Coordinates of C-alpha atoms in Angstrom, one line a residue:
Chain A
X1 CA -10.0 -12.6 -8.4
X2 CA -9.4 -16.0 -6.9
X3 CA -7.9 -18.6 -4.7
X4 CA -4.7 -20.4 -5.5
X5 CA -4.2 -23.8 -3.8
X6 CA -0.8 -25.4 -4.0
X7 CA -2.1 -28.7 -2.7
X8 CA -5.4 -30.2 -1.6
X9 CA -4.7 -31.8 1.8
X10 CA -7.2 -34.4 3.0
X11 CA -8.5 -33.2 6.3
X12 CA -11.1 -34.6 8.7
X13 CA -13.6 -32.2 10.1
X14 CA -11.1 -29.4 10.4
X15 CA -11.8 -26.1 12.0
X16 CA -10.8 -22.8 10.5
X17 CA -8.8 -20.3 12.6
X18 CA -8.5 -16.9 10.9
X19 CA -7.2 -13.5 11.7
X20 CA -6.2 -10.1 10.1
X21 CA -4.2 -7.3 11.7
X22 CA -6.2 -5.0 14.0
X23 CA -5.8 -3.0 17.2
X24 CA -2.6 -4.1 19.0
X25 CA -2.4 -7.0 16.4
X26 CA -3.8 -9.1 19.2
X27 CA -5.6 -11.6 17.0
X28 CA -3.0 -12.0 14.4
X29 CA -0.2 -12.5 16.9
X30 CA -2.2 -15.2 18.6
X31 CA -3.2 -17.0 15.4
X32 CA 0.3 -16.8 13.9
X33 CA 1.9 -18.0 17.1
X34 CA -0.5 -21.0 17.2
X35 CA 0.2 -21.7 13.5
X36 CA 3.9 -21.7 14.1
X37 CA 3.7 -23.8 17.3
X38 CA 1.8 -26.5 15.5
X39 CA 4.1 -26.2 12.5
X40 CA 1.2 -25.7 10.1
X41 CA 2.1 -25.9 6.4
X42 CA 1.1 -23.4 3.8
X43 CA -1.2 -24.7 1.1
X44 CA -2.8 -21.8 -0.6
X45 CA -3.5 -18.1 -0.9
X46 CA -6.0 -15.6 -2.0
X47 CA -4.6 -13.7 -5.0
X48 CA -3.9 -10.2 -3.7
X49 CA -4.1 -7.8 -6.7
X50 CA -7.8 -7.2 -6.6
X51 CA -7.7 -6.4 -2.9
X52 CA -4.4 -4.6 -2.3
X53 CA -1.9 -2.2 -3.7
X54 CA 1.6 -3.5 -4.3
X55 CA 3.9 -2.4 -1.5
X56 CA 7.4 -3.2 -3.0
X57 CA 9.0 -3.6 -6.3
X58 CA 12.3 -5.3 -7.0
X59 CA 14.1 -4.3 -10.2
X60 CA 17.4 -5.9 -10.9
X61 CA 19.6 -5.3 -14.0
X62 CA 16.7 -3.5 -15.7
X63 CA 14.2 -6.4 -15.2
X64 CA 11.1 -6.2 -13.0
X65 CA 11.7 -9.2 -10.8
X66 CA 9.0 -9.0 -8.3
X67 CA 6.0 -7.0 -7.2
X68 CA 5.1 -7.7 -3.7
X69 CA 1.6 -7.5 -2.3
X70 CA 0.2 -8.1 1.3
X71 CA -0.4 -11.8 1.5
X72 CA -3.5 -13.7 2.5
X73 CA -2.4 -17.3 3.1
X74 CA -3.9 -20.6 4.1
X75 CA -2.1 -23.2 6.2
X76 CA -3.1 -26.7 7.6
X77 CA -2.0 -29.1 10.2
X78 CA -3.4 -32.4 11.6
X79 CA -3.2 -32.5 15.3
X80 CA -4.0 -35.4 17.7
X81 CA -7.5 -34.1 18.4
X82 CA -8.5 -32.3 15.3
X83 CA -7.4 -31.0 11.9
X84 CA -6.7 -27.3 11.6
X85 CA -6.9 -24.8 8.8
X86 CA -5.4 -21.4 9.4
X87 CA -6.0 -18.2 7.4
X88 CA -3.6 -15.3 8.0
X89 CA -4.2 -12.0 6.2
X90 CA -1.4 -9.5 6.3
X91 CA -3.8 -6.6 5.6
X92 CA -7.5 -6.0 5.5
X93 CA -9.0 -4.7 2.3
X94 CA -10.1 -1.1 2.7
X95 CA -13.2 0.8 1.8
X96 CA -12.6 2.4 -1.6
X97 CA -10.9 5.7 -1.1
X98 CA -10.4 5.3 2.6
X99 CA -7.9 3.7 5.0
X100 CA -10.6 1.8 6.8
X101 CA -11.6 -1.8 6.3
X102 CA -15.0 -2.1 4.7
X103 CA -16.9 -2.1 1.4
X104 CA -17.4 -4.7 -1.3
X105 CA -13.9 -6.1 -1.0
X106 CA -14.0 -7.2 2.6
X107 CA -17.2 -9.1 1.8
X108 CA -15.5 -10.7 -1.2
X109 CA -12.5 -11.7 0.9
X110 CA -14.6 -13.1 3.7
X111 CA -16.4 -15.2 1.2
X112 CA -13.2 -16.5 -0.4
X113 CA -11.9 -17.5 3.0
X114 CA -15.1 -19.4 3.7
X115 CA -15.0 -20.9 0.2
X116 CA -11.7 -22.6 1.2
X117 CA -13.0 -23.5 4.6
X118 CA -16.1 -25.2 3.2
X119 CA -14.1 -26.9 0.4
X120 CA -12.0 -28.7 3.1
X121 CA -15.0 -29.6 5.2
X122 CA -14.8 -27.0 8.0
X123 CA -18.0 -26.5 9.9
X124 CA -16.6 -24.3 12.7
X125 CA -14.7 -21.0 12.4
X126 CA -12.7 -19.1 15.0
X127 CA -11.7 -15.5 14.4
X128 CA -9.6 -13.4 16.7
X129 CA -9.2 -9.7 17.4
X130 CA -9.1 -7.0 20.0
X131 CA -11.6 -5.6 22.5
X132 CA -11.0 -2.1 23.7
X133 CA -11.9 -2.2 27.4
X134 CA -11.6 0.1 30.5
X135 CA -8.9 -2.1 32.0
X136 CA -5.4 -1.4 33.3
X137 CA -2.4 -2.7 31.4
X138 CA -1.1 -4.6 34.5
X139 CA -4.3 -6.7 34.6
X140 CA -4.7 -10.1 32.9
X141 CA -6.8 -9.4 29.8
X142 CA -10.0 -11.2 29.6
X143 CA -11.3 -12.7 26.4
X144 CA -14.6 -11.5 25.0
X145 CA -16.2 -14.4 23.1
X146 CA -18.8 -13.6 20.5
X147 CA -20.6 -16.6 18.9
X148 CA -22.7 -16.3 15.8
X149 CA -25.5 -18.4 17.0
X150 CA -27.4 -18.9 20.3
X151 CA -26.6 -22.6 20.3
X152 CA -23.0 -21.7 21.0
X153 CA -23.6 -19.5 24.0
X154 CA -23.4 -22.2 26.6
X155 CA -20.2 -23.6 25.1
X156 CA -18.6 -20.2 25.0
X157 CA -19.5 -19.6 28.7
X158 CA -17.4 -22.6 29.6
X159 CA -14.2 -21.2 28.3
X160 CA -11.8 -20.2 31.1
X161 CA -11.2 -16.4 31.4
X162 CA -13.8 -15.7 28.6
X163 CA -16.9 -13.7 28.9
X164 CA -19.9 -13.0 26.8
X165 CA -20.8 -9.5 25.7
X166 CA -23.5 -9.5 28.3
X167 CA -20.9 -10.1 31.0
X168 CA -18.9 -7.0 29.9
X169 CA -19.7 -4.2 32.3
X170 CA -22.1 -1.7 30.9
X171 CA -22.6 -3.4 27.6
X172 CA -25.8 -5.2 28.1
X173 CA -24.8 -7.8 25.5
X174 CA -24.5 -5.1 22.8
X175 CA -21.5 -4.1 20.7
X176 CA -19.9 -4.4 17.4
X177 CA -16.7 -5.9 15.9
X178 CA -15.3 -3.8 13.2
X179 CA -13.4 -5.1 10.1
X180 CA -13.0 -8.6 8.8
X181 CA -12.4 -10.2 12.2
X182 CA -16.0 -9.3 12.9
X183 CA -17.5 -9.6 9.4
X184 CA -16.3 -13.2 9.0
X185 CA -18.7 -14.1 11.9
X186 CA -21.6 -12.7 10.0
X187 CA -20.7 -14.2 6.7
X188 CA -20.2 -17.6 8.3
X189 CA -23.6 -17.3 9.8
X190 CA -25.1 -16.5 6.5
X191 CA -23.4 -19.6 5.0
X192 CA -24.4 -21.9 7.8
X193 CA -21.1 -22.2 9.6
X194 CA -20.7 -22.0 13.3
X195 CA -18.3 -19.3 14.3
X196 CA -16.8 -17.7 17.4
X197 CA -14.8 -14.5 17.6
X198 CA -12.4 -14.3 20.5
X199 CA -11.3 -10.8 21.4
X200 CA -8.5 -10.0 23.8
X201 CA -8.9 -7.0 26.0
X202 CA -6.7 -4.1 25.4
X203 CA -6.8 -0.9 27.6
X204 CA -8.8 1.8 25.9
X205 CA -6.0 4.3 26.3
X206 CA -3.9 2.3 23.9
X207 CA -6.4 2.9 21.1
X208 CA -4.8 4.4 18.1
X209 CA -1.2 3.8 19.3
X210 CA 1.1 1.9 16.9
X211 CA 1.9 -0.9 19.3
X212 CA 1.4 -4.6 19.8
X213 CA -0.2 -5.9 22.9
X214 CA 0.9 -9.5 23.2
X215 CA -0.5 -10.0 26.7
X216 CA -4.0 -10.0 25.2
X217 CA -2.7 -12.4 22.5
X218 CA -1.7 -14.8 25.2
X219 CA -5.2 -14.7 26.7
X220 CA -6.7 -15.4 23.3
X221 CA -4.3 -18.3 22.8
X222 CA -5.1 -19.7 26.2
X223 CA -8.8 -19.8 25.1
X224 CA -8.0 -21.1 21.6
X225 CA -5.8 -23.9 22.8
X226 CA -8.4 -24.9 25.4
X227 CA -11.0 -25.1 22.8
X228 CA -8.8 -27.0 20.3
X229 CA -7.3 -29.3 23.0
X230 CA -3.8 -28.4 21.9
X231 CA -0.9 -27.9 24.2
X232 CA 1.7 -25.4 23.1
X233 CA 4.9 -23.8 24.5
X234 CA 4.1 -20.2 25.5
X235 CA 7.7 -19.4 26.5
X236 CA 8.6 -17.4 23.4
X237 CA 5.4 -15.3 23.6
X238 CA 6.0 -14.8 27.3
X239 CA 9.3 -13.2 26.6
X240 CA 7.7 -10.8 24.2
X241 CA 5.0 -10.1 26.7
X242 CA 7.6 -9.3 29.4
X243 CA 9.5 -7.1 27.0
X244 CA 6.4 -5.1 26.1
X245 CA 5.5 -4.8 29.8
X246 CA 8.9 -3.5 30.6
X247 CA 8.6 -1.0 27.7
X248 CA 5.3 0.3 28.9
X249 CA 6.5 0.5 32.5
X250 CA 9.7 2.4 31.4
X251 CA 7.7 4.9 29.3
X252 CA 5.3 5.4 32.2
X253 CA 8.1 6.2 34.6
X254 CA 9.9 8.5 32.1
X255 CA 6.7 10.4 31.5
X256 CA 6.0 10.9 35.2
X257 CA 9.6 12.2 35.7
X258 CA 9.4 14.6 32.7
X259 CA 5.8 15.8 32.8
X260 CA 4.8 18.8 34.9
X261 CA 3.8 17.4 38.3
X262 CA 0.1 18.3 38.0
X263 CA -0.1 16.5 34.6
X264 CA 1.8 13.5 35.9
X265 CA -0.5 13.2 39.0
X266 CA -3.7 13.5 37.0
X267 CA -2.6 10.9 34.5
X268 CA -1.4 8.6 37.3
X269 CA -4.8 9.0 39.0
X270 CA -6.6 8.3 35.8
X271 CA -4.6 5.2 35.0
X272 CA -5.0 3.9 38.6
X273 CA -8.7 4.2 38.2
X274 CA -8.6 1.3 35.7
X275 CA -7.2 -1.0 38.3
X276 CA -10.5 -1.1 40.1
X277 CA -13.3 -3.1 38.4
X278 CA -14.8 -1.0 35.7
X279 CA -18.1 -0.8 37.5
X280 CA -16.4 0.7 40.5
X281 CA -14.3 3.2 38.5
X282 CA -14.7 6.7 39.8
X283 CA -16.8 9.0 37.7
X284 CA -14.9 11.0 35.2
X285 CA -16.2 14.1 33.5
X286 CA -16.1 14.7 29.8
X287 CA -13.7 17.6 30.4
X288 CA -11.4 15.2 32.3
X289 CA -11.6 12.7 29.5
X290 CA -10.7 15.3 26.9
X291 CA -7.7 16.6 28.9
X292 CA -6.4 13.1 29.7
X293 CA -6.8 11.9 26.1
X294 CA -4.7 14.9 25.0
X295 CA -1.9 13.9 27.4
X296 CA -2.1 10.1 27.3
X297 CA -0.7 10.0 23.7
X298 CA 2.4 11.8 25.0
X299 CA 2.8 9.1 27.6
X300 CA 3.0 6.3 25.1
X301 CA 4.2 8.1 22.1
X302 CA 7.2 6.3 20.5
X303 CA 10.3 8.3 20.2
X304 CA 11.1 7.0 16.8
X305 CA 8.1 6.5 14.6
X306 CA 10.2 4.5 12.2
X307 CA 11.1 1.9 14.8
X308 CA 9.1 -1.3 14.6
X309 CA 9.9 -2.5 18.1
X310 CA 6.9 -2.9 20.3
X311 CA 6.2 0.5 21.9
Chain B
X1 CA -21.0 0.1 -12.3
X2 CA -20.8 2.3 -15.4
X3 CA -19.0 1.1 -18.5
X4 CA -15.3 1.5 -17.8
X5 CA -14.4 3.0 -21.2
X6 CA -16.1 4.7 -24.1
X7 CA -15.1 4.6 -27.8
X8 CA -15.8 7.5 -30.0
X9 CA -14.6 5.6 -33.1
X10 CA -12.8 2.4 -33.9
X11 CA -9.3 3.3 -35.1
X12 CA -7.5 1.7 -38.0
X13 CA -4.3 0.1 -36.6
X14 CA -1.7 -2.4 -37.6
X15 CA 0.3 -4.2 -34.9
X16 CA 0.6 -1.0 -32.9
X17 CA 2.7 -0.3 -29.8
X18 CA 1.1 1.5 -26.9
X19 CA 2.9 4.5 -25.4
X20 CA 1.7 5.5 -21.9
X21 CA 2.3 8.7 -20.0
X22 CA 0.6 9.9 -16.8
X23 CA 0.0 13.6 -16.2
X24 CA 1.7 13.8 -12.8
X25 CA 5.3 13.5 -13.6
X26 CA 8.7 15.0 -12.7
X27 CA 9.6 17.9 -15.0
X28 CA 6.2 17.3 -16.6
X29 CA 8.1 14.9 -18.7
X30 CA 5.4 12.4 -19.7
X31 CA 2.6 14.8 -20.6
X32 CA 5.1 17.0 -22.6
X33 CA 6.4 14.0 -24.5
X34 CA 2.9 12.7 -25.2
X35 CA 1.6 16.1 -26.3
X36 CA 4.7 16.5 -28.5
X37 CA 4.2 13.1 -30.1
X38 CA 0.5 13.6 -30.6
X39 CA 1.2 16.9 -32.4
X40 CA 3.8 15.2 -34.6
X41 CA 1.5 12.3 -35.5
X42 CA -1.6 14.4 -35.6
X43 CA -3.1 12.2 -32.9
X44 CA -6.8 12.4 -32.0
X45 CA -8.6 10.8 -29.2
X46 CA -10.7 7.7 -30.0
X47 CA -11.5 6.3 -26.6
X48 CA -11.6 7.4 -23.0
X49 CA -11.7 5.7 -19.6
X50 CA -14.6 6.8 -17.5
X51 CA -13.3 8.4 -14.4
X52 CA -16.1 7.6 -11.9
X53 CA -14.6 4.2 -10.8
X54 CA -11.1 5.5 -10.4
X55 CA -11.3 9.0 -9.0
X56 CA -13.1 10.6 -6.1
X57 CA -15.5 12.9 -7.9
X58 CA -16.7 14.8 -4.9
X59 CA -15.5 18.0 -6.5
X60 CA -12.6 19.3 -8.6
X61 CA -9.0 20.0 -7.8
X62 CA -7.6 23.4 -8.7
X63 CA -4.1 23.6 -10.0
X64 CA -2.3 26.8 -11.1
X65 CA -5.7 28.7 -10.7
X66 CA -7.5 26.3 -13.1
X67 CA -10.0 23.6 -12.2
X68 CA -8.9 20.2 -13.2
X69 CA -10.8 17.0 -14.1
X70 CA -9.2 13.6 -14.4
X71 CA -8.7 12.3 -17.9
X72 CA -7.7 9.1 -19.5
X73 CA -7.6 9.2 -23.2
X74 CA -6.3 7.0 -26.0
X75 CA -5.0 8.7 -29.2
X76 CA -4.0 7.6 -32.6
X77 CA -3.0 9.5 -35.7
X78 CA -1.4 9.1 -39.1
X79 CA 0.7 6.2 -37.9
X80 CA -1.2 2.9 -37.7
X81 CA 1.5 1.4 -35.5
X82 CA 1.1 3.8 -32.5
X83 CA -1.5 4.1 -29.8
X84 CA -0.9 6.7 -27.2
X85 CA -2.5 6.8 -23.8
X86 CA -2.4 10.0 -21.6
X87 CA -4.1 10.0 -18.3
X88 CA -4.3 11.2 -14.8
X89 CA -2.9 8.7 -12.2
X90 CA -6.0 6.9 -10.8
X91 CA -6.6 7.5 -7.1
X92 CA -8.9 4.4 -6.6
X93 CA -8.9 0.8 -7.9
X94 CA -5.5 1.1 -9.6
X95 CA -5.3 -2.5 -10.6
X96 CA -8.7 -2.3 -12.3
X97 CA -7.7 0.9 -14.0
X98 CA -4.5 -0.7 -15.4
X99 CA -6.5 -3.7 -16.5
X100 CA -8.9 -1.4 -18.3
X101 CA -6.1 0.4 -20.1
X102 CA -4.8 -3.0 -21.3
X103 CA -8.3 -4.2 -22.1
X104 CA -8.7 -1.4 -24.5
X105 CA -5.1 -1.7 -25.8
X106 CA -5.2 -5.5 -26.3
X107 CA -8.8 -6.3 -27.2
X108 CA -9.6 -3.3 -29.3
X109 CA -6.2 -2.2 -30.6
X110 CA -4.3 -5.5 -30.6
X111 CA -1.1 -3.9 -29.3
X112 CA 2.1 -5.9 -29.4
X113 CA 4.4 -3.8 -27.2
X114 CA 4.1 -1.4 -24.3
X115 CA 6.2 1.7 -23.6
X116 CA 5.7 3.8 -20.5
X117 CA 7.3 7.2 -19.9
X118 CA 8.2 9.0 -16.6
X119 CA 11.0 11.0 -15.3
X120 CA 13.2 10.0 -12.4
X121 CA 14.8 12.6 -10.3
X122 CA 18.5 12.5 -9.5
X123 CA 21.3 14.5 -7.8
X124 CA 23.0 15.2 -11.1
X125 CA 23.8 18.5 -12.9
X126 CA 21.9 19.4 -16.0
X127 CA 25.3 19.6 -17.8
X128 CA 26.1 16.0 -16.9
X129 CA 25.6 13.4 -19.7
X130 CA 22.1 12.0 -19.2
X131 CA 20.8 8.5 -19.6
X132 CA 17.4 6.8 -19.9
X133 CA 17.1 4.2 -17.2
X134 CA 14.9 1.3 -18.2
X135 CA 12.8 -1.5 -16.6
X136 CA 11.6 -4.4 -18.8
X137 CA 9.0 -7.0 -17.9
X138 CA 10.6 -9.7 -20.2
X139 CA 14.3 -10.4 -20.8
X140 CA 13.6 -11.2 -24.4
X141 CA 12.3 -7.6 -24.9
X142 CA 15.3 -6.3 -23.1
X143 CA 17.6 -8.1 -25.5
X144 CA 15.6 -6.8 -28.4
X145 CA 16.2 -3.2 -27.4
X146 CA 19.9 -3.5 -26.7
X147 CA 21.7 -1.1 -29.0
X148 CA 19.5 1.8 -28.2
X149 CA 21.8 3.1 -25.5
X150 CA 19.4 2.5 -22.7
X151 CA 20.6 1.8 -19.2
X152 CA 19.4 -0.9 -16.9
X153 CA 17.8 0.3 -13.7
X154 CA 18.2 -1.3 -10.2
X155 CA 15.7 -0.4 -7.6
X156 CA 13.9 -1.8 -4.6
X157 CA 11.1 0.0 -2.9
X158 CA 7.7 1.5 -3.3
X159 CA 6.4 0.7 -6.8
X160 CA 5.5 3.4 -9.3
X161 CA 2.3 3.1 -11.2
X162 CA 4.3 2.4 -14.4
X163 CA 6.0 -0.6 -12.7
X164 CA 2.6 -1.8 -11.7
X165 CA 1.4 -1.4 -15.3
X166 CA 4.5 -3.4 -16.5
X167 CA 3.7 -6.2 -14.1
X168 CA 0.0 -6.3 -15.2
X169 CA 1.2 -6.4 -18.8
X170 CA 3.6 -9.2 -18.1
X171 CA 0.7 -11.2 -16.7
X172 CA -1.0 -10.8 -20.0
X173 CA 2.2 -11.7 -21.9
X174 CA 2.6 -8.2 -23.3
X175 CA 6.3 -7.2 -23.5
X176 CA 6.8 -3.8 -22.0
X177 CA 9.5 -1.3 -21.0
X178 CA 9.4 1.7 -18.7
X179 CA 11.6 4.6 -19.8
X180 CA 12.9 6.7 -17.0
X181 CA 15.0 9.6 -18.3
X182 CA 17.1 11.1 -15.5
X183 CA 16.1 14.7 -14.5
X184 CA 18.2 16.9 -12.3
X185 CA 16.3 17.5 -9.1
X186 CA 16.3 21.3 -9.5
X187 CA 14.5 20.9 -12.8
X188 CA 11.9 18.6 -11.5
X189 CA 9.3 21.2 -10.9
X190 CA 9.9 23.0 -14.2
X191 CA 10.4 22.0 -17.8
X192 CA 13.3 19.7 -18.7
X193 CA 13.5 19.9 -22.5
X194 CA 16.7 17.8 -22.6
X195 CA 15.0 14.8 -20.9
X196 CA 12.0 15.2 -23.2
X197 CA 14.3 15.2 -26.2
X198 CA 16.1 12.0 -25.0
X199 CA 12.8 10.1 -24.9
X200 CA 11.6 11.5 -28.2
X201 CA 14.9 10.5 -29.8
X202 CA 14.5 7.0 -28.6
X203 CA 10.9 6.8 -29.8
X204 CA 11.9 8.4 -33.1
X205 CA 14.6 5.8 -33.7
X206 CA 12.5 2.9 -32.5
X207 CA 9.4 3.7 -34.6
X208 CA 11.1 5.5 -37.5
X209 CA 9.0 8.6 -36.9
X210 CA 11.2 11.0 -38.8
X211 CA 10.7 13.8 -36.2
X212 CA 12.2 17.2 -37.0
X213 CA 13.8 18.1 -33.7
X214 CA 14.6 21.7 -34.6
X215 CA 11.9 23.1 -32.2
X216 CA 12.9 20.9 -29.3
X217 CA 16.6 21.6 -30.0
X218 CA 15.8 25.3 -29.7
X219 CA 14.1 24.6 -26.4
X220 CA 17.1 22.7 -25.1
X221 CA 19.5 25.4 -26.2
X222 CA 17.3 28.1 -24.6
X223 CA 17.2 26.2 -21.3
X224 CA 21.0 25.7 -21.4
X225 CA 21.4 29.4 -22.0
X226 CA 19.1 30.4 -19.2
X227 CA 20.9 28.1 -16.8
X228 CA 24.2 29.7 -17.9
X229 CA 22.7 33.1 -17.3
X230 CA 21.7 32.1 -13.8
X231 CA 25.1 30.7 -13.1
X232 CA 26.7 34.0 -14.2
X233 CA 24.3 36.0 -12.1
X234 CA 24.5 33.8 -9.0
X235 CA 28.0 32.6 -7.9
X236 CA 26.3 30.6 -5.2
X237 CA 24.2 28.6 -7.8
X238 CA 27.2 28.2 -10.0
X239 CA 29.1 26.8 -7.0
X240 CA 26.3 24.3 -6.2
X241 CA 26.2 23.1 -9.8
X242 CA 29.9 22.9 -10.0
X243 CA 29.8 20.6 -7.0
X244 CA 27.2 18.4 -8.7
X245 CA 29.3 18.4 -11.8
X246 CA 32.2 17.1 -9.7
X247 CA 30.0 14.4 -8.2
X248 CA 29.9 16.1 -4.8
X249 CA 26.9 16.0 -2.6
X250 CA 25.1 19.1 -1.6
X251 CA 23.7 19.6 1.9
X252 CA 19.9 19.7 2.3
X253 CA 20.0 23.4 2.7
X254 CA 22.1 23.8 -0.5
X255 CA 19.7 21.5 -2.3
X256 CA 16.7 23.6 -1.3
X257 CA 18.4 26.8 -2.1
X258 CA 19.4 25.6 -5.6
X259 CA 15.8 24.4 -6.3
X260 CA 14.4 27.8 -5.2
X261 CA 16.8 29.8 -7.2
X262 CA 16.4 27.7 -10.4
X263 CA 12.7 27.6 -10.2
X264 CA 12.4 31.3 -9.4
X265 CA 14.7 32.3 -12.3
X266 CA 13.2 30.0 -14.9
X267 CA 9.6 30.9 -14.0
X268 CA 10.4 34.6 -14.0
X269 CA 11.7 34.3 -17.5
X270 CA 8.5 32.5 -18.5

């Protein structure tokens, strides 16, 4: 189990920006977009076989040419204001025997990522993920920022469109971040590194749906670029955001046209309630919640499960 | 963590090759071939892999009315040049499992070559000339086995456990080959003696085992006869098999019907 570095770039006080796939792939889209925009160069990887199952084999002319695993790669770039190290994991290790991130392997992976960060002098880590929130999909997603030490709280408060957990309605500063996007914060804390997790808001009704939510990735990127003092071109991402927005709108319209009127009206009312501030949302009974949950999946269900297009 | 494997005794071996077969296989090919080989060489288990790290042991699975328990055993017999591993496919920590198989094989048995066995299902008729498709992990080993009538495989997709094992072996510089005899899809859930015989013939030739094939020849002849009986009884089945013999494709419905008819008939006879 180990790290393979193709080169040892000389970096000055770099920061690490890391992400793995998660809900709506919000974090990983943001980090990958930033990595591509600054033209970061790959310089290493975590060897995958202890963490992941192979996902593809290539056999040609009776010879086993390639066994492909999910990758876990490091990139670097020197920018005008600071040097950057990126880590992008294609998959999170799962708890033995389950499909969920967790267990010994996620801890091992978190430590390997931080081993590389420390080796190149990183003292600050940014991780990115998703925050399920009672918000409407037409709203601009906010960014929940979670630091791993009190000394970072005032800094985090200064980020535009970012809020602390205590600012999230009804949370009282409590919550949890599942998977490696959260665990890295804790492991960084244990190893004496400052870290902040930036989580883009995604409507709770998208939970469990196989879709991307790039609008929240954009919010995360706005925060990250502000922190890192980097200017990037958002136009490519904005096209994807617009495409996904159109897709959601079209599905919504189709659903309202095809669903029985009473179902359509109830869903419409429920979705509309997210347009008001969460604290002002009308009360909703458990029975209502159950009924709506059963129908909301129909609304955003993809027609072709094999299609990789957003929504 | 418990010890990953347990030796009952240290076998006497000389430059052995390792033959691997997993229990879950099309046409029960691998377990049948391994059992047949073990019988011929009077193989006895000398080591086993402990299941707790590689299987969920919250209970037992029941198959064909019988409670099962995962196994992973190494065998050797009269021949000092053969080690056989027969096991259940691990459900957890597959890389670690394969490493453990090779740890035993390399450090304790000093194997020089690896052979894995598993059936591959195809839309062919049982009367069509069969082949063994092969995957090698080193071109030199592939060259070495030219002349055995093996056919090169081409494939891209989800990797089988045997492909994973070949890859792990290559990382340890162990030459290996996966043998994939072709099995007609309608025999995949029942016995396919012909495919078993093809693999055994290859192994017999490769290792000079001097196997008397009369029993398996009888099994092949019996299977052919039973299939002929079925074709006589059922013009529909005969028609489907004729289509396959003419390289024509069956519809999904025809495929399913053929599978049902063949399985039902062969099992009734059993």
